[in-house]
XYZ file of C-alpha atoms in Angstrom:
722
model
C -39.206 -117.418 160.507
C -42.276 -115.196 160.464
C -41.491 -114.118 156.925
C -41.164 -117.729 155.834
C -44.461 -118.613 157.502
C -46.272 -115.747 155.786
C -45.046 -116.818 152.395
C -45.823 -120.447 153.149
C -49.384 -119.466 153.937
C -49.628 -117.639 150.629
C -48.229 -120.630 148.785
C -50.730 -122.943 150.458
C -53.494 -120.579 149.436
C -52.194 -120.507 145.885
C -52.212 -124.300 145.791
C -55.970 -124.202 146.111
C -56.300 -121.866 143.141
C -56.270 -122.779 139.481
C -53.052 -124.384 138.337
C -52.241 -121.349 136.180
C -52.304 -118.946 139.145
C -48.752 -118.018 140.117
C -47.595 -115.763 142.904
C -45.795 -112.798 141.326
C -43.751 -112.000 144.429
C -43.875 -112.505 148.185
C -44.611 -109.278 150.043
C -43.405 -110.663 153.390
C -39.994 -111.571 151.989
C -39.378 -108.204 150.358
C -40.185 -109.415 146.876
C -41.005 -105.890 145.732
C -40.470 -102.262 146.713
C -43.540 -100.169 147.570
C -42.954 -96.415 147.270
C -45.600 -93.716 147.817
C -46.780 -91.531 144.928
C -46.667 -88.434 147.138
C -45.001 -87.488 150.417
C -48.428 -87.425 152.062
C -49.285 -90.988 150.981
C -48.603 -93.552 153.683
C -47.473 -96.988 152.490
C -46.746 -99.600 155.142
C -45.690 -103.231 154.631
C -46.783 -105.556 157.449
C -46.257 -109.273 156.915
C -47.912 -110.360 153.697
C -50.003 -107.203 153.379
C -49.509 -103.598 152.288
C -51.553 -100.855 153.921
C -52.305 -97.637 152.005
C -53.549 -94.519 153.769
C -54.204 -91.636 151.391
C -55.292 -88.168 152.530
C -58.251 -86.373 150.928
C -57.397 -83.868 148.192
C -53.862 -85.226 148.161
C -53.240 -84.849 144.454
C -54.303 -86.192 141.096
C -52.618 -89.554 141.760
C -52.389 -91.072 145.215
C -51.117 -94.545 146.019
C -48.005 -96.643 145.540
C -45.504 -97.383 142.761
C -44.359 -101.008 142.956
C -40.973 -101.963 141.522
C -38.941 -105.216 141.637
C -36.697 -105.888 144.594
C -33.133 -104.642 144.553
C -31.016 -106.407 141.963
C -33.962 -107.153 139.643
C -35.091 -104.897 136.811
C -38.418 -106.387 135.755
C -41.432 -108.354 136.882
C -42.193 -111.319 134.617
C -45.905 -111.711 133.805
C -45.418 -114.005 130.838
C -46.999 -117.058 132.511
C -50.511 -115.604 132.585
C -52.992 -113.277 130.891
C -54.326 -111.466 133.976
C -52.575 -109.777 136.906
C -54.572 -109.865 140.147
C -54.182 -108.408 143.626
C -56.614 -108.697 146.511
C -57.831 -105.316 147.728
C -59.737 -104.497 150.903
C -61.578 -101.203 151.279
C -60.965 -100.232 154.896
C -63.461 -97.377 154.763
C -67.103 -96.999 155.769
C -67.975 -95.712 152.320
C -67.471 -96.943 148.730
C -64.036 -96.429 147.215
C -62.104 -97.059 143.998
C -58.577 -98.151 143.127
C -56.746 -98.567 139.821
C -53.751 -100.717 138.867
C -51.477 -100.132 135.882
C -48.912 -102.505 134.402
C -46.095 -100.462 132.866
C -43.289 -101.044 130.376
C -40.938 -98.067 130.372
C -39.170 -96.554 127.419
C -35.416 -96.771 127.355
C -33.814 -94.044 129.464
C -34.010 -92.696 132.993
C -37.519 -91.196 132.906
C -39.698 -93.327 135.189
C -42.828 -91.729 133.692
C -42.042 -92.448 130.033
C -44.358 -95.365 129.284
C -43.737 -97.633 126.320
C -46.786 -99.834 126.973
C -49.504 -99.857 129.603
C -52.442 -102.031 130.641
C -54.823 -101.051 133.415
C -58.093 -101.679 135.191
C -59.993 -100.457 138.256
C -62.112 -101.775 141.052
C -64.972 -100.247 143.014
C -65.472 -101.595 146.516
C -68.355 -101.297 148.946
C -67.557 -100.365 152.560
C -65.298 -103.020 154.125
C -65.378 -105.178 150.981
C -62.428 -107.303 149.840
C -62.154 -108.455 146.218
C -59.563 -109.056 143.487
C -58.518 -106.181 141.253
C -57.726 -107.838 137.921
C -55.949 -106.406 134.885
C -56.075 -108.234 131.563
C -53.066 -107.570 129.359
C -52.383 -108.462 125.767
C -48.971 -108.909 124.249
C -47.244 -106.189 122.262
C -45.264 -107.853 119.493
C -43.348 -106.014 116.789
C -45.724 -106.805 113.983
C -45.179 -105.560 110.448
C -46.693 -102.084 110.353
C -47.014 -102.532 106.617
C -49.982 -104.879 107.077
C -51.440 -104.104 110.525
C -55.191 -103.403 110.245
C -56.382 -99.803 110.240
C -59.535 -97.930 111.226
C -59.584 -99.403 114.755
C -58.625 -97.628 117.980
C -57.325 -100.878 119.474
C -55.828 -103.877 117.688
C -56.040 -107.543 118.738
C -53.594 -109.268 121.066
C -50.170 -109.452 119.420
C -50.242 -106.066 117.706
C -48.586 -103.050 119.275
C -51.140 -100.277 118.664
C -53.089 -98.962 121.643
C -53.180 -99.515 125.385
C -53.837 -102.804 127.207
C -50.923 -104.643 125.582
C -47.494 -105.002 127.195
C -44.212 -106.873 126.881
C -45.011 -109.291 129.746
C -41.469 -110.198 130.830
C -40.252 -106.570 130.934
C -42.670 -104.975 133.416
C -40.771 -102.224 135.233
C -43.595 -100.897 137.422
C -47.003 -101.587 138.851
C -48.832 -98.393 139.707
C -51.690 -98.711 142.183
C -53.525 -95.481 142.787
C -56.751 -93.588 143.085
C -57.625 -90.313 141.426
C -60.599 -89.369 143.519
C -60.982 -85.576 143.691
C -64.440 -86.019 145.229
C -63.168 -87.782 148.351
C -63.402 -85.590 151.451
C -62.173 -88.227 153.902
C -59.047 -90.397 154.202
C -58.862 -93.393 151.877
C -57.570 -96.621 153.389
C -56.855 -99.843 151.504
C -55.081 -103.130 152.102
C -53.268 -105.045 149.328
C -52.239 -108.708 149.330
C -51.474 -111.726 147.143
C -50.110 -110.374 143.862
C -50.486 -113.138 141.270
C -50.893 -113.917 137.579
C -54.004 -115.798 136.516
C -55.479 -117.565 133.488
C -53.412 -119.870 131.269
C -51.722 -117.831 128.597
C -52.501 -119.020 125.085
C -49.932 -118.894 122.287
C -50.507 -116.079 119.845
C -52.392 -117.253 116.760
C -50.245 -118.557 113.936
C -52.176 -116.158 111.702
C -50.324 -113.185 113.184
C -47.078 -114.322 111.568
C -47.902 -113.043 108.090
C -50.291 -110.859 106.151
C -51.367 -113.832 104.061
C -52.372 -115.849 107.132
C -53.990 -112.977 109.021
C -56.385 -111.655 106.367
C -59.323 -111.914 106.351
C -59.620 -111.589 110.136
C -63.373 -110.954 110.502
C -65.672 -113.941 110.026
C -69.072 -113.990 108.303
C -70.824 -113.002 111.552
C -68.646 -109.923 112.099
C -66.558 -111.546 114.857
C -62.779 -111.549 115.234
C -61.683 -114.720 113.496
C -58.403 -115.606 115.232
C -59.627 -116.092 118.827
C -62.294 -118.012 120.706
C -64.445 -117.130 123.712
C -67.597 -118.465 125.397
C -70.677 -117.659 123.324
C -68.913 -117.121 120.001
C -71.212 -118.088 117.118
C -69.754 -120.665 114.766
C -72.868 -121.736 112.848
C -75.951 -119.837 111.650
C -78.224 -122.456 113.225
C -77.059 -121.269 116.647
C -78.793 -117.937 116.085
C -82.209 -119.553 115.876
C -81.479 -121.797 118.846
C -80.562 -118.781 120.950
C -83.742 -116.981 119.926
C -85.892 -119.857 121.174
C -83.929 -120.144 124.404
C -84.279 -116.421 125.067
C -88.010 -116.523 124.264
C -88.422 -119.047 127.066
C -86.333 -116.970 129.443
C -88.216 -113.730 128.751
C -91.526 -115.527 129.266
C -90.295 -116.882 132.606
C -88.859 -113.485 133.693
C -91.098 -110.823 132.143
C -90.323 -107.990 134.550
C -88.705 -107.052 137.826
C -91.521 -107.096 140.427
C -92.714 -104.101 142.419
C -92.914 -101.608 139.519
C -95.832 -99.677 138.083
C -96.356 -99.261 134.333
C -93.770 -96.468 134.185
C -91.113 -98.373 136.127
C -91.669 -96.350 139.285
C -91.680 -97.854 142.762
C -95.177 -99.305 143.030
C -94.789 -100.148 146.724
C -93.232 -96.798 147.622
C -94.867 -93.532 148.680
C -97.246 -91.599 146.429
C -96.832 -87.851 145.957
C -100.296 -86.638 145.061
C -99.139 -83.183 144.053
C -96.743 -84.758 141.515
C -99.389 -86.777 139.636
C -100.092 -86.129 135.973
C -96.578 -85.626 134.647
C -92.903 -86.102 135.359
C -91.281 -84.232 138.200
C -88.489 -84.292 140.751
C -88.534 -84.654 144.526
C -86.020 -84.857 147.332
C -87.209 -87.661 149.599
C -85.418 -88.565 152.815
C -82.440 -86.493 151.724
C -82.081 -88.093 148.276
C -83.163 -86.947 144.836
C -85.614 -88.923 142.717
C -87.723 -88.323 139.667
C -91.477 -88.794 140.077
C -93.584 -90.532 137.424
C -97.087 -89.545 136.221
C -98.652 -91.672 138.975
C -96.745 -89.689 141.592
C -94.412 -92.594 142.407
C -90.691 -92.377 143.089
C -88.698 -93.144 139.954
C -84.960 -93.845 139.862
C -83.817 -94.013 136.263
C -81.828 -97.121 135.267
C -81.396 -96.590 131.549
C -79.767 -97.922 128.395
C -78.177 -95.794 125.666
C -78.045 -96.248 121.903
C -80.821 -98.790 121.522
C -80.555 -98.573 117.770
C -80.005 -101.337 115.255
C -78.011 -99.233 112.804
C -76.473 -96.234 114.522
C -73.035 -97.125 115.883
C -73.126 -100.806 114.862
C -71.889 -100.124 111.348
C -68.361 -100.628 110.042
C -66.689 -99.439 106.850
C -65.648 -101.687 103.977
C -63.991 -99.300 101.510
C -60.173 -99.523 101.546
C -60.489 -102.599 103.826
C -62.246 -105.158 101.647
C -59.698 -107.847 102.517
C -60.587 -107.678 106.236
C -63.841 -109.596 105.796
C -64.207 -113.316 105.219
C -67.652 -113.210 103.656
C -70.106 -110.427 102.838
C -73.458 -110.788 101.082
C -73.785 -109.365 97.600
C -74.271 -105.587 97.552
C -77.551 -105.832 95.665
C -81.116 -104.522 95.946
C -81.999 -107.611 97.969
C -79.417 -106.706 100.616
C -79.736 -102.931 100.392
C -80.869 -102.703 104.012
C -77.480 -103.898 105.228
C -75.300 -101.559 103.194
C -75.003 -97.807 103.549
C -72.819 -94.919 102.525
C -74.007 -92.577 105.268
C -71.550 -91.594 107.976
C -69.872 -88.621 109.618
C -66.108 -89.284 109.639
C -64.940 -86.711 112.209
C -61.714 -88.364 113.357
C -59.465 -91.308 112.650
C -58.773 -93.433 109.607
C -61.747 -92.353 107.480
C -61.531 -88.615 107.980
C -61.143 -87.203 104.477
C -60.812 -90.650 102.906
C -63.861 -90.028 100.729
C -62.957 -86.442 100.044
C -65.209 -85.730 103.048
C -68.124 -87.007 101.011
C -70.036 -89.581 103.037
C -71.302 -91.268 99.883
C -67.805 -92.422 98.944
C -67.392 -94.842 101.877
C -69.259 -98.154 101.691
C -70.316 -99.574 105.060
C -72.014 -102.741 106.302
C -74.341 -103.516 109.226
C -73.253 -106.908 110.582
C -75.606 -106.581 113.557
C -78.627 -106.087 111.301
C -77.563 -108.899 108.994
C -77.238 -111.275 111.929
C -80.700 -110.284 113.161
C -82.032 -110.890 109.646
C -80.599 -114.406 109.815
C -82.030 -114.810 113.318
C -85.509 -113.268 112.972
C -86.176 -113.037 109.218
C -87.264 -110.128 107.046
C -89.150 -108.447 109.892
C -85.987 -108.272 111.976
C -86.330 -104.525 112.621
C -89.797 -104.918 114.152
C -88.428 -107.748 116.288
C -85.519 -105.544 117.360
C -87.926 -102.793 118.402
C -90.196 -104.987 120.525
C -87.540 -107.358 121.840
C -85.365 -104.531 123.137
C -88.215 -103.299 125.322
C -89.093 -106.818 126.501
C -85.453 -107.352 127.368
C -85.301 -104.128 129.367
C -88.372 -105.130 131.393
C -86.848 -108.521 132.082
C -83.374 -107.164 132.821
C -84.611 -104.413 135.149
C -84.042 -101.295 133.034
C -86.857 -98.758 133.266
C -85.574 -96.037 130.917
C -84.530 -95.624 127.310
C -81.505 -93.358 127.387
C -80.135 -91.190 124.597
C -80.013 -92.180 120.910
C -82.952 -94.580 121.051
C -84.433 -95.576 117.685
C -87.523 -93.408 117.044
C -89.540 -96.480 116.012
C -89.218 -97.751 119.590
C -90.779 -94.572 120.945
C -93.681 -94.806 118.507
C -94.731 -98.324 119.497
C -97.626 -99.098 121.821
C -95.268 -100.457 124.505
C -92.029 -98.694 125.305
C -90.256 -97.631 128.441
C -89.999 -94.014 129.623
C -87.217 -92.071 127.969
C -85.036 -88.974 127.999
C -84.095 -88.150 124.444
C -81.932 -85.591 122.683
C -83.427 -82.812 120.591
C -82.297 -83.624 117.057
C -81.449 -80.609 114.920
C -82.385 -80.917 111.245
C -79.011 -79.473 110.265
C -75.861 -78.842 112.245
C -76.135 -75.463 113.897
C -73.895 -72.446 113.389
C -70.917 -72.546 115.769
C -68.710 -69.812 117.218
C -65.905 -70.092 114.677
C -63.242 -68.544 116.905
C -63.767 -71.151 119.648
C -61.195 -73.844 119.949
C -62.616 -77.314 119.436
C -62.524 -79.613 122.437
C -64.217 -82.941 121.780
C -66.960 -83.371 119.216
C -67.744 -79.845 118.079
C -67.244 -76.154 118.652
C -69.708 -74.276 120.823
C -73.044 -73.276 119.226
C -73.645 -69.639 118.411
C -76.697 -69.052 120.586
C -77.029 -65.485 119.268
C -77.932 -66.894 115.880
C -81.758 -67.155 115.920
C -81.423 -70.431 114.030
C -80.305 -72.119 117.265
C -83.644 -71.564 119.028
C -85.474 -72.146 115.754
C -83.760 -75.520 115.376
C -84.992 -76.714 118.777
C -88.497 -75.478 117.994
C -88.499 -77.130 114.563
C -87.463 -80.493 116.002
C -90.204 -80.464 118.650
C -92.842 -79.385 116.152
C -91.915 -81.893 113.417
C -89.671 -84.954 113.693
C -90.049 -85.279 117.476
C -93.623 -84.056 117.745
C -94.707 -87.483 119.005
C -92.603 -86.986 122.150
C -94.358 -83.792 123.226
C -97.630 -85.470 124.236
C -96.202 -88.887 125.098
C -96.691 -89.543 128.845
C -93.613 -91.800 128.711
C -91.374 -88.909 127.590
C -89.617 -87.701 130.737
C -87.819 -84.847 129.000
C -84.885 -83.821 126.873
C -81.161 -83.376 126.561
C -79.869 -80.733 124.177
C -76.350 -81.333 122.855
C -73.755 -83.743 124.203
C -70.348 -83.070 125.771
C -70.074 -79.448 124.664
C -66.740 -77.616 124.766
C -67.139 -75.178 127.679
C -63.414 -74.791 128.254
C -61.432 -74.899 131.464
C -61.352 -71.127 131.968
C -64.131 -68.643 132.631
C -63.233 -66.715 129.467
C -63.044 -69.612 126.967
C -66.304 -68.883 125.107
C -65.830 -65.115 125.132
C -62.328 -65.520 123.722
C -63.860 -67.614 120.956
C -66.343 -64.873 120.149
C -63.551 -62.281 120.162
C -61.529 -64.315 117.645
C -64.544 -64.728 115.336
C -65.194 -62.747 112.123
C -67.499 -59.733 111.940
C -70.306 -61.815 110.396
C -70.529 -64.047 113.500
C -73.723 -63.267 115.482
C -71.826 -63.846 118.752
C -69.187 -61.295 117.685
C -71.899 -58.783 116.792
C -73.579 -59.357 120.184
C -70.236 -58.966 121.976
C -69.527 -55.700 120.176
C -72.934 -54.311 121.131
C -72.490 -55.464 124.723
C -69.223 -53.575 125.140
C -70.493 -50.596 123.146
C -73.327 -50.268 125.655
C -71.109 -50.907 128.666
C -68.609 -48.218 127.630
C -71.191 -45.724 126.312
C -69.882 -46.072 122.752
C -66.508 -44.767 123.987
C -63.851 -47.021 122.446
C -61.119 -45.059 124.248
C -62.563 -46.186 127.583
C -62.371 -49.829 126.490
C -58.861 -49.340 125.098
C -57.696 -47.882 128.408
C -58.864 -50.959 130.334
C -57.781 -53.537 127.744
C -54.489 -51.930 126.723
C -55.618 -52.005 123.082
C -55.758 -49.495 120.236
C -59.045 -50.093 118.384
C -59.975 -47.076 116.249
C -63.685 -47.558 116.957
C -66.186 -50.320 117.678
C -66.337 -51.228 113.996
C -62.601 -51.950 114.209
C -63.286 -54.075 117.308
C -65.960 -55.978 115.368
C -63.636 -56.658 112.433
C -60.616 -57.721 114.480
C -60.051 -61.443 115.092
C -56.981 -61.023 117.308
C -56.706 -61.453 121.051
C -55.407 -58.439 123.015
C -51.648 -58.377 123.519
C -52.258 -58.438 127.286
C -55.403 -60.580 127.678
C -55.300 -60.406 131.482
C -56.308 -56.747 131.270
C -59.490 -57.743 129.419
C -60.201 -60.664 131.717
C -62.995 -59.065 133.764
C -64.892 -57.992 130.638
C -64.361 -61.352 128.967
C -65.668 -63.161 132.047
C -68.771 -60.962 131.959
C -69.538 -61.810 128.353
C -68.688 -65.471 128.928
C -71.468 -65.455 131.539
C -73.789 -63.845 128.999
C -73.137 -66.698 126.526
C -73.579 -69.414 129.167
C -76.844 -67.989 130.486
C -78.220 -67.341 127.019
C -77.518 -70.956 126.014
C -79.368 -72.584 128.915
C -82.143 -69.966 129.036
C -82.850 -70.402 125.315
C -83.063 -74.186 125.610
C -85.350 -74.026 128.638
C -87.662 -71.400 127.158
C -88.171 -73.321 123.915
C -88.844 -76.595 125.744
C -91.321 -74.906 128.100
C -93.104 -73.337 125.151
C -93.104 -76.280 122.738
C -93.204 -79.233 125.181
C -94.825 -77.932 128.383
C -94.466 -80.267 131.346
C -91.362 -82.020 130.020
C -88.130 -81.810 132.007
C -84.894 -80.284 130.727
C -81.699 -82.166 131.660
C -79.039 -80.019 130.023
C -76.131 -80.921 127.767
C -74.526 -84.021 129.304
C -71.394 -82.378 130.726
C -68.173 -84.350 130.432
C -65.867 -81.718 131.919
C -65.950 -79.719 135.120
C -66.330 -75.948 134.791
C -67.756 -75.029 138.207
C -69.099 -71.638 137.155
C -70.880 -73.006 134.083
C -72.453 -75.844 136.055
C -73.675 -73.450 138.735
C -75.157 -71.136 136.089
C -76.919 -74.032 134.350
C -78.753 -74.970 137.552
C -80.866 -71.798 137.255
C -82.555 -73.255 134.180
C -82.391 -77.049 134.471
C -84.897 -79.439 136.025
C -82.100 -81.959 136.404
C -78.435 -81.868 135.441
C -76.672 -84.478 133.290
C -73.068 -85.679 133.261
C -71.199 -88.425 131.425
C -69.104 -90.016 134.176
C -66.781 -92.840 133.113
C -65.416 -93.838 136.524
C -65.301 -97.004 138.637
C -67.790 -95.532 141.131
C -69.446 -92.180 141.892
C -70.562 -92.341 145.524
C -68.679 -89.173 146.553
C -69.210 -87.211 143.327
C -71.016 -83.907 143.956
C -72.267 -80.823 142.148
C -70.470 -77.546 142.900
C -70.888 -76.138 146.382
C -74.276 -74.528 146.828
C -75.874 -76.428 143.939
C -78.267 -79.252 144.801
C -80.515 -80.860 142.209
C -81.125 -84.295 140.667
C -78.431 -85.565 138.308
C -78.735 -88.091 135.488
C -75.518 -89.833 134.451
C -75.869 -89.852 130.679
C -73.059 -92.335 129.925
C -70.812 -94.858 131.667
C -69.711 -98.415 130.943
C -67.415 -101.366 131.546
C -65.830 -103.356 128.721
C -63.341 -106.152 128.157
C -60.921 -107.237 125.461
C -61.763 -110.890 126.139
C -64.742 -111.198 123.758
C -63.747 -110.093 120.274
C -63.526 -106.289 119.922
C -60.041 -105.369 121.110
C -60.990 -102.116 122.869
C -62.191 -102.635 126.484
C -63.492 -99.079 126.753
C -62.994 -96.334 129.289
C -63.448 -98.690 132.238
C -61.717 -101.938 131.231
C -62.439 -105.217 132.989
C -60.599 -108.537 132.859
C -63.588 -110.583 131.661
C -67.380 -110.678 131.564
C -67.637 -111.635 135.233
C -65.592 -108.583 136.204
C -67.665 -106.404 133.857
C -70.818 -107.540 135.628
C -69.290 -106.867 139.014
C -68.286 -103.384 137.865
C -71.825 -102.734 136.629
C -73.286 -103.702 140.004
C -70.873 -101.579 142.025
C -71.285 -98.526 139.805
C -75.076 -98.622 140.127
C -74.856 -99.141 143.887
C -72.426 -96.238 144.211
C -74.911 -94.038 142.336
C -77.753 -95.224 144.570
C -75.548 -94.310 147.549
C -75.104 -90.760 146.192
C -77.979 -88.439 147.254
C -77.731 -86.256 144.117
C -77.808 -89.023 141.488
C -81.357 -89.737 140.253
C -80.379 -92.228 137.561
C -77.611 -93.751 135.436
C -77.824 -94.615 131.733
C -75.432 -97.308 130.492
C -73.487 -96.903 127.243
C -74.524 -98.996 125.372
C -76.997 -101.652 124.146
C -74.764 -103.310 121.527
C -71.024 -103.789 121.171
C -69.245 -101.637 118.661
C -67.850 -103.480 115.690
C -64.470 -105.187 116.092
C -63.301 -103.257 113.014
C -64.437 -99.873 114.381
C -67.139 -97.339 113.588
C -66.349 -95.026 110.650
C -66.868 -91.793 112.623
C -63.822 -92.209 114.877
C -62.506 -95.819 114.755
C -64.034 -96.764 118.160
C -64.251 -100.572 118.476
C -65.338 -101.057 122.094
C -66.754 -104.209 123.638
C -69.143 -102.566 126.097
C -72.602 -103.744 125.052
C -75.244 -105.861 126.723
C -75.531 -107.795 123.448
C -72.822 -108.731 120.969
C -72.728 -108.386 117.185
C -74.800 -111.581 116.826
C -77.557 -110.175 119.117
C -76.572 -112.563 121.893
C -76.964 -111.035 125.380
C -74.047 -111.305 127.781
C -75.427 -113.542 130.525
C -73.261 -112.070 133.288
C -74.429 -108.521 132.544
C -78.087 -109.521 132.378
C -77.899 -111.279 135.741
C -76.130 -108.313 137.338
C -78.710 -105.828 136.040
C -81.636 -107.911 137.275
C -80.128 -108.284 140.700
C -79.259 -104.656 141.341
C -82.504 -103.389 139.788
C -84.643 -105.611 141.997
C -82.927 -104.077 145.016
C -82.450 -100.484 143.879
C -85.300 -98.610 145.608
C -84.691 -100.319 148.936
C -80.934 -99.879 148.593
C -81.214 -96.176 147.769
C -83.139 -95.415 150.941
C -81.142 -97.756 153.175
C -77.547 -96.917 152.215
C -75.373 -93.840 152.111
C -75.669 -90.275 153.381
C -79.098 -88.772 153.839
C -80.653 -92.111 154.741
């Protein structure tokens, strides 16, 4: 009777929801099986709720695997487009939870995924909210005509995550991977349901002839609709006028000084005159030139051409209408790119000039603002940031913005004139191999940039400081860089430096080194010319760790010394770590004014620097995206729709404000990537604050204004150290 009553209550609740919302199963009647990920995870079903209690440091994945009740093989999600479950955070601190929808491959392996769709939620202490996962449909399309050069394809195609076979869902995986948590994690789950009326797949997906072209004249996906999609060029002008009125009515978030610092907060007289850092009431801040507390809410890639371009060559049939490639339209076409990965790598014989590309974003702004569209982009971006509550230009900002009379403070990357020499023997992880910091050209490149192309930043009071590099490959071991030097040829400056280091350590006695390493080098010249690892590398480990430390310290010391010499008073924020090598991070803190990390997570309240290291941290990149508005890739933190994106933005910023070490977060990025992908690596993520037609996403704007207006008060009122 109690079970029936619980389900009846759920059904009554569902009756008040949208007609498309359907209960997936009834928890109280045993409609699903909830098994723990690990033996230490506690999963308890009580009535129409499931309680999760997960211990700290309990493993990479902690939570529950949900499968259909006995006698049933699959969940059927075919009646909706979104799976939702209500989640309560039963903790006194922010927490995160992720849900995955899984199709399994044929066979007995319960971890062999055929298709997967997933999303996360960040929750404030005691908060209850729906965790929603949008899923597309994986249909066996003809691979002979599926579009290429895109990391994710539209609903109906198989390629990429976030698409499933909806009526063959074998598992729901609900878990957290929170290595930072040092306390138990408690959640409550209820009301599993499918939401949003499912639309039939477009007829155009049935054949190549119907599908192509699939990008309209504005650069939007042609075979779907969503709120705000432009259908007529006149709408661009109408939106400009409407936004002009809005920006005039909301020029700036109140309570800020001219730098974006906290005008009503304390003044640190000793910090006046430049940018600095301070730990105030147990929490790190920057300080602006007026000596005011400054918490950096920034925007990345405010650039009208970088990253908003897409390639045409080999894909001419993708596009419904392009302007003539003539002198009149030369500003919208380019052949410059750096195809590192994906479809275009090597397609032009690795010659950038062989791949024609088009800037839809610029062309739409031309239609919206006229011939002076670039000047309008420059000034409007900064007006928007004032109105939206951003006080910082993050990385990859257009240099014209920084040269205007009015621009926001910024942290910018040192831009090398040419790509530096790398340690050839290093394995590549991510974008590039590690720089050879023993080559004098590395320091010279930083100096040259600050003396020439970026000279205007050195004396600009709005320049906070610099990053150098982005997401370098430090490796997961404490010998990774040294091993790379050891495998390098004799001409490599790092190999020469390594040889001299060991020659000095062993008093030019190669036999002494051979005894420790178990090697048979004839002399140190033979060591220099060898590119092989020792047969028993563990014997060389201590020496390799020593030289690894030499490389790490030389890198950060070189960067800091050049910045201090060429741009005195500017802060150095490091290399935007995206991995976690504790020893490297600790070493970097000897040279940095503030550390930087790219942290794509639902929330970062418990994230910390290594033990014993305490300094301000700038999050260089993070975002939320959705597949509901054109580009098929929802990014590294996918959301079900724009409302959920905005909620994710708010909770991420609040989690950073909660964290005493975080002094700012910079969102990636200002504009969406193109639906057809960027030529460098095929990324086609919908993560911007404005779309390809230069239309801001209203939900994101409102969320930014709200959290920014509250951020200084919230930082001092919430979280540890308050």
